[in-house]
Short mmCIF file of N, CA and C in Angstrom, two decimals:
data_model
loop_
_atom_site.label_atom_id
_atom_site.label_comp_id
_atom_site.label_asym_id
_atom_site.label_seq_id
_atom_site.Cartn_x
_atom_site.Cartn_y
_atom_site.Cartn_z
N UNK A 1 66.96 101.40 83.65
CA UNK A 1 67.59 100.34 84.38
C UNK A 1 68.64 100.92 85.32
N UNK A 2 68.48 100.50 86.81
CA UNK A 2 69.74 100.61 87.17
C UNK A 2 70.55 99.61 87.58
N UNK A 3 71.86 100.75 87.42
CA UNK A 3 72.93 99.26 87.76
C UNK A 3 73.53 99.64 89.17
N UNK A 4 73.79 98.42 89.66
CA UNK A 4 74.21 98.34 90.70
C UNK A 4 75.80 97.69 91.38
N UNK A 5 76.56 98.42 91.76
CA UNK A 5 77.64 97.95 91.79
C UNK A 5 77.99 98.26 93.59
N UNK A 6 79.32 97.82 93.74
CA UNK A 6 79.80 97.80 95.30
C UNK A 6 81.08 98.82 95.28
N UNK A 7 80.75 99.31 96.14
CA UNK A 7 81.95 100.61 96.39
C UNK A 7 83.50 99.75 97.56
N UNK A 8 84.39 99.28 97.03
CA UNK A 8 84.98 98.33 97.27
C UNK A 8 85.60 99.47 99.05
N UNK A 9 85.96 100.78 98.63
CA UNK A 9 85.91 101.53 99.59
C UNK A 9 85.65 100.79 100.89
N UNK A 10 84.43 100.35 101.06
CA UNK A 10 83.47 100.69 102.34
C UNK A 10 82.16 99.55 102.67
N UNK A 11 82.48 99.18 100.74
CA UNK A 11 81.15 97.93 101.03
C UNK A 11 80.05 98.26 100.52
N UNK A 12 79.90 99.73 100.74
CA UNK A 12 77.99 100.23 100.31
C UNK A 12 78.01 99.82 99.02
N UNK A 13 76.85 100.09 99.08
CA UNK A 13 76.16 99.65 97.76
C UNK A 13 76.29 100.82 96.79
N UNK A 14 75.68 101.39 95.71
CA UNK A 14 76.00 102.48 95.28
C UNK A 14 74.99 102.04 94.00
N UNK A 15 74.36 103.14 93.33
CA UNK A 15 73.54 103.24 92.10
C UNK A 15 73.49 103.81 91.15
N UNK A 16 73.64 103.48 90.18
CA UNK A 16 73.61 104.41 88.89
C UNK A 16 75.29 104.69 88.23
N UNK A 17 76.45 103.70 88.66
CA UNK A 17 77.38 104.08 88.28
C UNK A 17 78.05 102.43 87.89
N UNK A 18 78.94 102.33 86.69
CA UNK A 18 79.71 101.13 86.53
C UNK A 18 80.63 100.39 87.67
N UNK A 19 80.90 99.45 87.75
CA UNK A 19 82.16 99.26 88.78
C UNK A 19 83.47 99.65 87.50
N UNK A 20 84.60 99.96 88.76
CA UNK A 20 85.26 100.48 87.93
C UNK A 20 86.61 99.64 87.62
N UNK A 21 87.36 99.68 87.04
CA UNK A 21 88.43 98.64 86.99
C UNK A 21 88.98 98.54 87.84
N UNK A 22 89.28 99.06 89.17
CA UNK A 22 89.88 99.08 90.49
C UNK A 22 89.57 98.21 90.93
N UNK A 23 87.73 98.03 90.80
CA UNK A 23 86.94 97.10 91.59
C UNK A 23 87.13 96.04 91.08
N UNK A 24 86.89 95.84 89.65
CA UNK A 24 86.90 94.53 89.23
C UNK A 24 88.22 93.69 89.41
N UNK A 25 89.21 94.30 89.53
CA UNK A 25 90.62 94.12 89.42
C UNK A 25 90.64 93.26 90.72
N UNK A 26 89.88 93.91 91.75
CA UNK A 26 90.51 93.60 93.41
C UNK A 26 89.69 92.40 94.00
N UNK A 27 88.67 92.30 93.01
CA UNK A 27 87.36 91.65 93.19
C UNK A 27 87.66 90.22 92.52
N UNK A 28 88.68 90.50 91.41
CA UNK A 28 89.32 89.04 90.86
C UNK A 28 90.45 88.16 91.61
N UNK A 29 90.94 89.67 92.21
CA UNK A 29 92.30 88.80 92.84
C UNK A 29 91.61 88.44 94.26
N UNK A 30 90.71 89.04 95.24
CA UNK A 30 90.00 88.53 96.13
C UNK A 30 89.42 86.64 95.99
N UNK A 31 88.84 86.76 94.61
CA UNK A 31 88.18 85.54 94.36
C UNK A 31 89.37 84.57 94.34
N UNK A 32 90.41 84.81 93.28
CA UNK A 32 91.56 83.94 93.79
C UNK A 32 92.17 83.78 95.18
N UNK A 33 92.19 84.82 96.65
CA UNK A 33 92.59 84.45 97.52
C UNK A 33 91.53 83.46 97.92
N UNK A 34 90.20 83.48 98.01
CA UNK A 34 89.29 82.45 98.65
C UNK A 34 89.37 81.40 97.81
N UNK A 35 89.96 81.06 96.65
CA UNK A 35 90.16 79.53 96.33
C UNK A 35 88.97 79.68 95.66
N UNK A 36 88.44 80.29 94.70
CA UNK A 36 87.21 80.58 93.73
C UNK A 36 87.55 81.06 92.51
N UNK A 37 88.73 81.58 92.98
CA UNK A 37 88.54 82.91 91.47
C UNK A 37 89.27 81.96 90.16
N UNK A 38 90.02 82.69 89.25
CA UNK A 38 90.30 82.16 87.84
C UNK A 38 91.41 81.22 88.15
N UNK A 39 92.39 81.38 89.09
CA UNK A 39 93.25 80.18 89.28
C UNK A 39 93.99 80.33 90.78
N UNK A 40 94.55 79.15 90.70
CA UNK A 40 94.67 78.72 92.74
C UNK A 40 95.99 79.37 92.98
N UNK A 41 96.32 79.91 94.10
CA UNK A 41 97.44 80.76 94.59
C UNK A 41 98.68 80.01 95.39
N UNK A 42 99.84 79.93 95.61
CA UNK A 42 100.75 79.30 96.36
C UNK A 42 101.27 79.19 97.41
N UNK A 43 100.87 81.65 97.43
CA UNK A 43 101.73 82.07 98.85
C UNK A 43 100.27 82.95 98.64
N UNK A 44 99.43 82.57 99.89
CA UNK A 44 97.91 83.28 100.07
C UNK A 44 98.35 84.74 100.71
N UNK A 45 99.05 84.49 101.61
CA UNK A 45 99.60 85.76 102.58
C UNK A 45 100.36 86.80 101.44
N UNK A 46 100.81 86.23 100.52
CA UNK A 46 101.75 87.52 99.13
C UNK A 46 100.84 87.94 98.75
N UNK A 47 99.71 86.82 98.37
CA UNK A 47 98.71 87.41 97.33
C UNK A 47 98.05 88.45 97.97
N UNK A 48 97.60 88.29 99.57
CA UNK A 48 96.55 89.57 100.70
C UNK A 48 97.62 90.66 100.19
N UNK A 49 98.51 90.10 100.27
CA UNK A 49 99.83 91.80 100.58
C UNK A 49 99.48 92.59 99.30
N UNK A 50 99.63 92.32 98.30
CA UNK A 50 99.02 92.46 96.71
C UNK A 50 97.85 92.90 96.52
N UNK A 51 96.75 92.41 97.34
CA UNK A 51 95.63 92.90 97.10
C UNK A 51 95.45 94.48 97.68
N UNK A 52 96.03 94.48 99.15
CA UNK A 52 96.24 95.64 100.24
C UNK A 52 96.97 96.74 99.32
N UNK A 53 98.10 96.09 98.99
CA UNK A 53 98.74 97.11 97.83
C UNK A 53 98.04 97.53 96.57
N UNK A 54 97.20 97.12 96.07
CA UNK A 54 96.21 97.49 95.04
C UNK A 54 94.94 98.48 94.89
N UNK A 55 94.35 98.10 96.57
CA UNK A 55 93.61 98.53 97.64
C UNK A 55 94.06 100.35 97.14
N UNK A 56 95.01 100.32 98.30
CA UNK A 56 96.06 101.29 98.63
C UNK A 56 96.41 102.45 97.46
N UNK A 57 96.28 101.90 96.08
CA UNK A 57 96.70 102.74 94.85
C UNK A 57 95.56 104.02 94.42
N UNK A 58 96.06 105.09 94.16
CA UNK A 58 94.59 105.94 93.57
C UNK A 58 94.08 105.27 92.43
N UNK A 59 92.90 105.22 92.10
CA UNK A 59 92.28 104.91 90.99
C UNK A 59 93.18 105.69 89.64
N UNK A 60 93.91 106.82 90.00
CA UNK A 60 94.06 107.55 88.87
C UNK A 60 95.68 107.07 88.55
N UNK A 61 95.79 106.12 89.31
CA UNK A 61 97.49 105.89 89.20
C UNK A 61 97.80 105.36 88.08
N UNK A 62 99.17 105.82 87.47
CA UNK A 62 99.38 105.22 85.70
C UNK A 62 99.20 103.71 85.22
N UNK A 63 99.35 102.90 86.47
CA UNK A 63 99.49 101.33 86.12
C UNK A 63 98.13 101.07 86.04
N UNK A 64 97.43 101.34 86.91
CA UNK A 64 95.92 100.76 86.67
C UNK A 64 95.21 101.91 86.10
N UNK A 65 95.67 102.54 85.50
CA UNK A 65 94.69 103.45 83.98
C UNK A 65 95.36 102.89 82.72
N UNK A 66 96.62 102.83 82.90
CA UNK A 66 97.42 101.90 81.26
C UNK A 66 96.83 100.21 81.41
N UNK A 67 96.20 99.82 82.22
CA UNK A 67 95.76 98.40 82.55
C UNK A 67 94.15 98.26 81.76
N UNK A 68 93.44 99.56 82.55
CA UNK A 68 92.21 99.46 81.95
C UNK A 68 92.01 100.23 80.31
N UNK A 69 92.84 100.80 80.05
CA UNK A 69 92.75 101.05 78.75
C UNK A 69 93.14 100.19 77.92
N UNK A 70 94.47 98.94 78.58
CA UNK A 70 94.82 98.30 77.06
C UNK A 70 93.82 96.99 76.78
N UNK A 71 92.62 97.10 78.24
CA UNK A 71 91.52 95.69 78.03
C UNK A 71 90.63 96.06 77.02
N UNK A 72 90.67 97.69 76.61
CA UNK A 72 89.06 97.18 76.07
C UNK A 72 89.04 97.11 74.55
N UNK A 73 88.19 95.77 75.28
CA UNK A 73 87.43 95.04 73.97
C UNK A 73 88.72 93.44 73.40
N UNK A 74 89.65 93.54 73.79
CA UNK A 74 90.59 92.86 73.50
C UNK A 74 90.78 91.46 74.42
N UNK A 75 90.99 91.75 75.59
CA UNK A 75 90.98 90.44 76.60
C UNK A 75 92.71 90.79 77.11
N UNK A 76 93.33 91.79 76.53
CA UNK A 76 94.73 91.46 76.48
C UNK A 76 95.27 91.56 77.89
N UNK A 77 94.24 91.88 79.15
CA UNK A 77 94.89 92.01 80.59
C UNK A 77 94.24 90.32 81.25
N UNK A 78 92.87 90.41 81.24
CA UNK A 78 91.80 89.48 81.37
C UNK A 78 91.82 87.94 81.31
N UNK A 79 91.83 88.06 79.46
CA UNK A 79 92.07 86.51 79.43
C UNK A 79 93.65 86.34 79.19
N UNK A 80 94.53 86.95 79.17
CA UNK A 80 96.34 86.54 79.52
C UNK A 80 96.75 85.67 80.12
N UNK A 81 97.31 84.30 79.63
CA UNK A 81 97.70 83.71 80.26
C UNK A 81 98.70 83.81 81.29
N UNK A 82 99.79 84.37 80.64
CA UNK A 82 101.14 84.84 81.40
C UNK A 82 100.50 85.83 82.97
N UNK A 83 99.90 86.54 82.89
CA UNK A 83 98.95 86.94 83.99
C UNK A 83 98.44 86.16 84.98
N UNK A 84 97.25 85.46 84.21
CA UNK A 84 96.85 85.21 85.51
C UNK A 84 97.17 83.11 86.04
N UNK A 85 97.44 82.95 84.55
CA UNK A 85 98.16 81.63 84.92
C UNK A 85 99.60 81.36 85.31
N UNK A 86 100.20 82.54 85.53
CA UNK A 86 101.73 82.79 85.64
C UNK A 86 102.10 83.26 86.55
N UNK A 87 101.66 84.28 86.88
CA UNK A 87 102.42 85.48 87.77
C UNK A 87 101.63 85.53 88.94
N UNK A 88 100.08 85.25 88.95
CA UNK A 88 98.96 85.57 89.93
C UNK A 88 99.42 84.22 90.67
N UNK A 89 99.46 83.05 90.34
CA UNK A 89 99.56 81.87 91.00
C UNK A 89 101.07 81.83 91.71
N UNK A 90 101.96 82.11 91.09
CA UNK A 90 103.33 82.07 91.75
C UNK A 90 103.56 83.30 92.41
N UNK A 91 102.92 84.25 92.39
CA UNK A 91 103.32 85.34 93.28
C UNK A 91 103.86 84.83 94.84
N UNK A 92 105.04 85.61 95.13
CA UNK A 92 105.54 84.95 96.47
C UNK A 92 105.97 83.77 96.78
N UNK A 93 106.36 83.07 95.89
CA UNK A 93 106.08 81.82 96.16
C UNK A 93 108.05 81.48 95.93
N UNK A 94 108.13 81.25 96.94
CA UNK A 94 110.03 81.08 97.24
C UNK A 94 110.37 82.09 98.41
N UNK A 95 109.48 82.99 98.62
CA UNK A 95 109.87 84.27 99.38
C UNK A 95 109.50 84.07 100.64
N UNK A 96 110.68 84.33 101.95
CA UNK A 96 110.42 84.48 102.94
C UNK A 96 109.04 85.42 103.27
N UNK A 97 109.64 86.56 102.84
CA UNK A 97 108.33 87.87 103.22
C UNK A 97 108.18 88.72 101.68
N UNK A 98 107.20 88.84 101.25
CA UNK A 98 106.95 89.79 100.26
C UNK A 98 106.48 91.25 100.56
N UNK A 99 107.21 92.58 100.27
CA UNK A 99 106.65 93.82 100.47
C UNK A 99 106.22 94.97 99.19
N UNK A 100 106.38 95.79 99.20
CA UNK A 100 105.86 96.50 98.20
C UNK A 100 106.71 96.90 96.82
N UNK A 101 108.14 96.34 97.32
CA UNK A 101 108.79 96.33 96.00
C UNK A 101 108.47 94.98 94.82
N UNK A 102 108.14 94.30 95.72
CA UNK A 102 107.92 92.85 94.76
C UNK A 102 106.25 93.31 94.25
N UNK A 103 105.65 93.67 95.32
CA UNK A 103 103.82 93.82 94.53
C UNK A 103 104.06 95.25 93.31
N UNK A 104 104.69 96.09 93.42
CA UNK A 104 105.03 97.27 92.45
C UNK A 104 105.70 96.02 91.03
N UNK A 105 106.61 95.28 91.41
CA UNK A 105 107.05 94.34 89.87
C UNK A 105 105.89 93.50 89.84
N UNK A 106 105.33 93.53 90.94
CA UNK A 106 104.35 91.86 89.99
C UNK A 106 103.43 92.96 89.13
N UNK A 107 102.49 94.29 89.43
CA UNK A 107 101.46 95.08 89.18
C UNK A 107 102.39 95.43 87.45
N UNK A 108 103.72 95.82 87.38
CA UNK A 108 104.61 96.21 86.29
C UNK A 108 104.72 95.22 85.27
N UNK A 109 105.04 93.74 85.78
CA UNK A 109 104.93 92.72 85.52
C UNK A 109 103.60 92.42 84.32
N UNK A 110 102.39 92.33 85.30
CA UNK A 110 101.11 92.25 84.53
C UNK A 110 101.05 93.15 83.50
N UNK A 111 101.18 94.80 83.65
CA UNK A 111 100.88 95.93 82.43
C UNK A 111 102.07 95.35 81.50
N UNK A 112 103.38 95.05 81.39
CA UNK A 112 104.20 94.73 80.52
C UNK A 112 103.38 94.01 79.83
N UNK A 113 103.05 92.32 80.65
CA UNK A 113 102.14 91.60 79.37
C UNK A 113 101.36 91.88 78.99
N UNK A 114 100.34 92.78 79.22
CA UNK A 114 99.16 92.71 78.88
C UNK A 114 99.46 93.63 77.51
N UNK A 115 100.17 94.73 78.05
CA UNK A 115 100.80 96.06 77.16
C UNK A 115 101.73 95.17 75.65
N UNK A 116 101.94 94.24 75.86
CA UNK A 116 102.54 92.92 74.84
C UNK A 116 101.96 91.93 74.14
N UNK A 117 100.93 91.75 75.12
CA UNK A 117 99.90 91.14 74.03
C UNK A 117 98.89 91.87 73.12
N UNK A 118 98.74 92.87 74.16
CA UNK A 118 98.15 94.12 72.99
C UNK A 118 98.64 94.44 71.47
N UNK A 119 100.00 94.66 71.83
CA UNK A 119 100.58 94.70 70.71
C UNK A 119 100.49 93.68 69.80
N UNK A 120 100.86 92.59 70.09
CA UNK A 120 100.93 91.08 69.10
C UNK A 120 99.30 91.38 68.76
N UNK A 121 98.09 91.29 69.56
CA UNK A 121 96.97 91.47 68.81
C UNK A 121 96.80 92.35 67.66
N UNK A 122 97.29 93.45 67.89
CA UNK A 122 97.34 95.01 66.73
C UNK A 122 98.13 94.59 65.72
N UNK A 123 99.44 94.17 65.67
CA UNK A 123 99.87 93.24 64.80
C UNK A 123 99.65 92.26 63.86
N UNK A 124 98.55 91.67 64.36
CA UNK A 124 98.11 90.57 64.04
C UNK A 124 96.96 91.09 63.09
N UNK A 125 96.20 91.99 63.75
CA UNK A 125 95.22 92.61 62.85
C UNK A 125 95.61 93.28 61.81
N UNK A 126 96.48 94.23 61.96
CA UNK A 126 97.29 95.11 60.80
C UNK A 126 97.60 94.35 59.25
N UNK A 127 98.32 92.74 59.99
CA UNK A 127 98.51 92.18 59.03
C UNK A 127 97.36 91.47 57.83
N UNK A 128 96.53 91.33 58.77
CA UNK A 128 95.22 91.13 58.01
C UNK A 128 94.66 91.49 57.18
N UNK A 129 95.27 92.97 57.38
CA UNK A 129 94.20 94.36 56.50
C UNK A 129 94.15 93.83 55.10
N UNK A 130 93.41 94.33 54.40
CA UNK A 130 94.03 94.36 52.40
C UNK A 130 94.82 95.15 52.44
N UNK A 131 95.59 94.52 51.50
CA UNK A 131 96.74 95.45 50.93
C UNK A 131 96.31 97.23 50.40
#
């Protein structure tokens, strides 16, 4: 089987490789700028700036490698409320102009919660264990 994913780069198409959390990441907050994605936005122009800034990051950068490591299997970036019902929708929203110090706290912002609910999940399981 192959899989087929989009090289957010450039657009091409590409074969035989996963999309990678960069993509999916930019590909969610995209769907929220067009009024599709998981929830509706306030300040559309913060959210582009955010996306450009996300764009812009190496794949290998610490926030979005501590992002895609604390999802798997858990939901703890994904399904987060505080994320994407919180922070994604109000981004910018009071602000004359938003630049890259505010998209660096909102990106810090998200890994805190997600990096927090992680925890409360591990917690939660721990306590479960048998004695």
């Amino acid at each position: 089987m192959t899989v087929r994913t989009l090289d957010v780069r450039n657009g091409a198409e590409e074969r035989g490789c996963a999309v990678s959390f960069k993509a999916e990441f930019l590909a969610e907050l995209e769907d929220c700028l067009r009024g599709y994605g998981a929830v509706p936005v306030s300040n559309p122009d913060a959210l582009a700036l955010f996306i450009e800034f996300v764009r812009a990051l190496p794949a290998s950068d610490q926030r979005l490698r501590c992002l895609e490591g604390v999802d798997q299997g858990s939901g703890s970036f994904w399904n987060n409320p505080a994320v994407w019902w919180e922070q994604v929708p109000r981004f910018g929203a009071g602000l004359p102009r938003c630049g890259s110090a505010e998209c660096r706290k909102l990106l810090d912002d998200m890994l805190d919660e997600a990096i927090s609910d992680e925890i409360d999940v591990l917690e939660m399981e721990i306590r479960e264990l048998p004695s």
